[in-house]
């Protein structure tokens, strides 16, 4: 079968070499995404709590961090952390470490807004009730507000993980051997970009669509507002 002089060869998609690189790429993609999720979640929670404090310097610094990482390109952040940061601090990170750090710092800014929305969704009446019961602001936050807020942000957290799985493909620019990097290498070896990149798109769909169904179920079970 030909189209505009191109001879299709879908066999390159189903051979052993492609299967091997696909499995390796999936492992890297999910490992990087999971570690970035853990870093981003921790950073996001700290930022959300910092934004809620009445101490001006802390709240302002959290705001600047959040807006900076949300409004600058992720690609620029990745390149800066991998190439520039070692020159400033003298710490050399390999591609995987730099990629995880970049994705974690970036997702932390988005998690901050998600967690802040979850915290603010808890009505002031519950805080007032906690105060009447003699709980301090910290105790109220720990025992009443945060457990409910974190329950409400389960679904948005799942959505952020899907975004991390997709965004991890950008790490190919610094040599992280995730899915896109692996398929690019295979394209260079076989000269079959149409078949392999099509297979890559289908593979990403197969990985993320089931996750999106899970997130939809979580959104129904744990709505942001009740």
Short mmCIF file of C-alpha atoms in Angstrom, two decimals:
data_model
loop_
_atom_site.label_atom_id
_atom_site.label_comp_id
_atom_site.label_asym_id
_atom_site.label_seq_id
_atom_site.Cartn_x
_atom_site.Cartn_y
_atom_site.Cartn_z
CA UNK A 1 0.00 0.00 0.00
CA UNK A 2 1.39 3.40 -0.99
CA UNK A 3 0.39 7.02 -0.48
CA UNK A 4 2.20 9.90 -2.20
CA UNK A 5 5.05 7.53 -2.98
CA UNK A 6 5.42 6.31 0.62
CA UNK A 7 5.64 2.56 1.15
CA UNK A 8 3.95 1.62 4.42
CA UNK A 9 5.50 -1.05 6.60
CA UNK A 10 3.49 -1.59 9.78
CA UNK A 11 5.58 -4.63 10.62
CA UNK A 12 8.15 -2.30 12.17
CA UNK A 13 5.60 -1.44 14.86
CA UNK A 14 5.07 -5.03 15.94
CA UNK A 15 8.60 -6.40 15.93
CA UNK A 16 10.57 -7.37 19.03
CA UNK A 17 12.80 -4.28 19.03
CA UNK A 18 9.83 -1.90 19.10
CA UNK A 19 8.16 -3.91 21.86
CA UNK A 20 11.35 -3.77 23.91
CA UNK A 21 11.79 -0.02 23.61
CA UNK A 22 8.08 0.53 24.28
CA UNK A 23 8.26 -1.40 27.55
CA UNK A 24 11.42 0.42 28.60
CA UNK A 25 9.88 3.78 27.69
CA UNK A 26 6.71 3.05 29.63
CA UNK A 27 8.73 2.12 32.72
CA UNK A 28 10.68 5.38 32.54
CA UNK A 29 7.58 7.42 31.83
CA UNK A 30 5.62 6.12 34.80
CA UNK A 31 8.60 6.15 37.15
CA UNK A 32 9.43 9.77 36.32
CA UNK A 33 5.76 10.77 36.51
CA UNK A 34 5.19 9.07 39.87
CA UNK A 35 8.27 10.61 41.50
CA UNK A 36 7.39 14.03 40.08
CA UNK A 37 3.88 13.60 41.45
CA UNK A 38 5.24 12.93 44.93
CA UNK A 39 7.48 16.01 44.81
CA UNK A 40 4.76 18.19 43.33
CA UNK A 41 2.20 17.08 45.91
CA UNK A 42 4.51 17.93 48.81
CA UNK A 43 5.46 21.30 47.33
CA UNK A 44 1.86 22.11 46.46
CA UNK A 45 0.60 21.43 49.96
CA UNK A 46 3.30 23.60 51.51
CA UNK A 47 2.57 26.42 49.06
CA UNK A 48 -1.18 26.20 49.63
CA UNK A 49 -0.73 26.44 53.40
CA UNK A 50 1.77 29.28 52.93
CA UNK A 51 -0.69 31.20 50.75
CA UNK A 52 -3.24 30.91 53.54
CA UNK A 53 -0.99 32.31 56.26
CA UNK A 54 -1.25 35.92 57.35
CA UNK A 55 2.51 36.36 57.37
CA UNK A 56 3.13 38.61 54.41
CA UNK A 57 6.64 37.49 53.31
CA UNK A 58 5.73 33.80 53.37
CA UNK A 59 2.44 34.26 51.52
CA UNK A 60 4.04 36.55 48.96
CA UNK A 61 6.92 34.16 48.26
CA UNK A 62 4.46 31.30 47.76
CA UNK A 63 2.46 33.47 45.37
CA UNK A 64 5.54 34.41 43.33
CA UNK A 65 6.64 30.77 43.11
CA UNK A 66 3.20 29.61 42.01
CA UNK A 67 2.78 32.27 39.35
CA UNK A 68 6.33 31.89 38.03
CA UNK A 69 6.08 28.16 37.43
CA UNK A 70 2.55 28.39 36.07
CA UNK A 71 3.31 31.15 33.57
CA UNK A 72 6.72 30.14 32.20
CA UNK A 73 7.13 27.31 29.65
CA UNK A 74 7.88 23.90 31.12
CA UNK A 75 10.47 23.31 28.41
CA UNK A 76 12.40 26.41 29.50
CA UNK A 77 12.27 25.26 33.12
CA UNK A 78 13.62 21.83 32.18
CA UNK A 79 16.48 23.25 30.13
CA UNK A 80 17.36 25.81 32.82
CA UNK A 81 17.46 23.21 35.59
CA UNK A 82 19.54 20.77 33.52
CA UNK A 83 22.01 23.19 31.96
CA UNK A 84 22.05 26.37 34.07
CA UNK A 85 21.39 25.35 37.66
CA UNK A 86 24.58 23.22 37.93
CA UNK A 87 26.62 26.30 36.97
CA UNK A 88 25.02 28.30 39.78
CA UNK A 89 24.98 25.79 42.64
CA UNK A 90 27.73 23.40 41.56
CA UNK A 91 25.49 20.33 41.74
CA UNK A 92 25.47 18.21 38.60
CA UNK A 93 22.21 16.39 37.98
CA UNK A 94 21.83 13.66 35.43
CA UNK A 95 19.01 13.91 32.90
CA UNK A 96 16.55 11.82 34.90
CA UNK A 97 17.17 13.69 38.15
CA UNK A 98 16.89 17.07 36.43
CA UNK A 99 13.72 15.97 34.66
CA UNK A 100 12.04 14.73 37.82
CA UNK A 101 13.00 17.91 39.67
CA UNK A 102 11.69 20.12 36.87
CA UNK A 103 8.38 18.29 36.60
CA UNK A 104 8.02 18.22 40.38
CA UNK A 105 8.66 21.95 40.78
CA UNK A 106 6.31 22.75 37.92
CA UNK A 107 3.47 20.51 39.07
CA UNK A 108 3.89 21.84 42.60
CA UNK A 109 2.65 25.24 41.40
CA UNK A 110 -0.50 23.68 39.94
CA UNK A 111 -1.04 21.50 42.99
CA UNK A 112 -0.80 24.63 45.14
CA UNK A 113 -3.87 26.11 43.47
CA UNK A 114 -5.71 22.79 43.63
CA UNK A 115 -5.03 22.36 47.34
CA UNK A 116 -5.85 25.99 48.05
CA UNK A 117 -9.21 25.57 46.34
CA UNK A 118 -9.84 22.42 48.37
CA UNK A 119 -9.02 24.17 51.64
CA UNK A 120 -11.16 27.17 50.77
CA UNK A 121 -14.07 24.89 49.88
CA UNK A 122 -14.41 23.97 53.55
CA UNK A 123 -17.01 26.32 54.96
CA UNK A 124 -16.04 28.85 57.65
CA UNK A 125 -18.70 27.37 59.90
CA UNK A 126 -16.53 24.33 60.53
CA UNK A 127 -13.61 26.51 61.52
CA UNK A 128 -15.86 28.47 63.85
CA UNK A 129 -17.10 25.24 65.41
CA UNK A 130 -13.51 24.11 65.94
CA UNK A 131 -12.72 27.41 67.63
CA UNK A 132 -15.70 26.99 69.94
CA UNK A 133 -14.43 23.55 70.86
CA UNK A 134 -11.13 25.11 71.88
CA UNK A 135 -9.03 23.92 68.96
CA UNK A 136 -6.20 26.16 67.81
CA UNK A 137 -5.92 27.24 64.17
CA UNK A 138 -3.26 24.59 63.55
CA UNK A 139 -5.33 21.89 65.24
CA UNK A 140 -8.39 22.90 63.26
CA UNK A 141 -6.42 22.75 60.05
CA UNK A 142 -4.88 19.38 60.86
CA UNK A 143 -7.92 17.55 62.22
CA UNK A 144 -10.85 19.16 60.43
CA UNK A 145 -9.95 21.18 57.34
CA UNK A 146 -7.10 19.21 55.72
CA UNK A 147 -8.71 15.72 55.92
CA UNK A 148 -11.79 17.03 54.11
CA UNK A 149 -9.83 19.19 51.66
CA UNK A 150 -7.48 16.38 50.66
CA UNK A 151 -10.44 14.10 50.07
CA UNK A 152 -11.90 16.67 47.69
CA UNK A 153 -8.72 17.06 45.63
CA UNK A 154 -8.26 13.35 44.92
CA UNK A 155 -9.70 13.69 41.40
CA UNK A 156 -7.69 16.81 40.44
CA UNK A 157 -4.58 15.01 41.68
CA UNK A 158 -5.37 12.17 39.28
CA UNK A 159 -5.75 14.67 36.45
CA UNK A 160 -2.37 16.15 37.30
CA UNK A 161 -0.78 12.70 37.13
CA UNK A 162 -2.18 12.27 33.61
CA UNK A 163 -0.66 15.64 32.70
CA UNK A 164 2.68 14.49 34.09
CA UNK A 165 2.58 11.32 31.99
CA UNK A 166 2.08 13.45 28.87
CA UNK A 167 4.50 16.20 29.89
CA UNK A 168 7.23 13.65 30.57
CA UNK A 169 7.65 13.40 26.79
CA UNK A 170 9.30 16.84 26.88
CA UNK A 171 12.17 15.33 28.87
CA UNK A 172 13.40 13.70 25.67
CA UNK A 173 15.13 17.03 24.88
CA UNK A 174 17.65 16.38 27.68
CA UNK A 175 18.04 12.68 26.94
CA UNK A 176 15.64 11.01 29.39
CA UNK A 177 14.83 7.65 27.81
CA UNK A 178 11.07 7.85 28.21
CA UNK A 179 8.60 6.85 25.49
CA UNK A 180 9.19 9.66 23.00
CA UNK A 181 12.98 9.36 23.26
CA UNK A 182 12.81 5.60 22.73
CA UNK A 183 10.60 5.93 19.67
CA UNK A 184 12.77 8.69 18.24
CA UNK A 185 15.73 6.33 18.50
CA UNK A 186 13.77 3.62 16.73
CA UNK A 187 12.77 6.04 13.98
CA UNK A 188 16.41 6.93 13.45
CA UNK A 189 17.27 3.25 13.14
CA UNK A 190 14.40 2.24 10.82
CA UNK A 191 13.51 5.45 8.96
CA UNK A 192 9.82 4.76 9.63
CA UNK A 193 8.49 7.95 11.24
CA UNK A 194 4.88 7.62 10.09
CA UNK A 195 4.32 4.14 11.46
CA UNK A 196 6.27 4.58 14.69
CA UNK A 197 4.99 8.03 15.64
CA UNK A 198 1.44 6.88 14.90
CA UNK A 199 2.00 3.89 17.16
CA UNK A 200 3.41 6.22 19.81
CA UNK A 201 0.29 8.39 19.74
CA UNK A 202 -1.92 5.31 20.07
CA UNK A 203 0.24 4.04 22.94
CA UNK A 204 -0.09 7.33 24.84
CA UNK A 205 -3.85 7.13 24.35
CA UNK A 206 -3.90 3.55 25.64
CA UNK A 207 -1.96 4.64 28.72
CA UNK A 208 -3.87 7.80 29.59
CA UNK A 209 -7.46 7.04 28.58
CA UNK A 210 -8.01 4.40 31.31
CA UNK A 211 -6.53 6.88 33.79
CA UNK A 212 -8.98 9.54 32.63
CA UNK A 213 -11.87 7.12 33.24
CA UNK A 214 -10.60 6.54 36.77
CA UNK A 215 -10.38 10.30 37.33
CA UNK A 216 -13.95 10.75 36.07
CA UNK A 217 -15.09 8.18 38.59
CA UNK A 218 -13.19 9.93 41.37
CA UNK A 219 -14.76 13.27 40.41
CA UNK A 220 -18.21 11.76 40.91
CA UNK A 221 -17.26 10.12 44.20
CA UNK A 222 -15.24 13.00 45.64
CA UNK A 223 -16.71 16.27 44.29
CA UNK A 224 -14.76 19.47 45.00
CA UNK A 225 -17.80 21.10 46.60
CA UNK A 226 -20.61 19.48 48.54
#
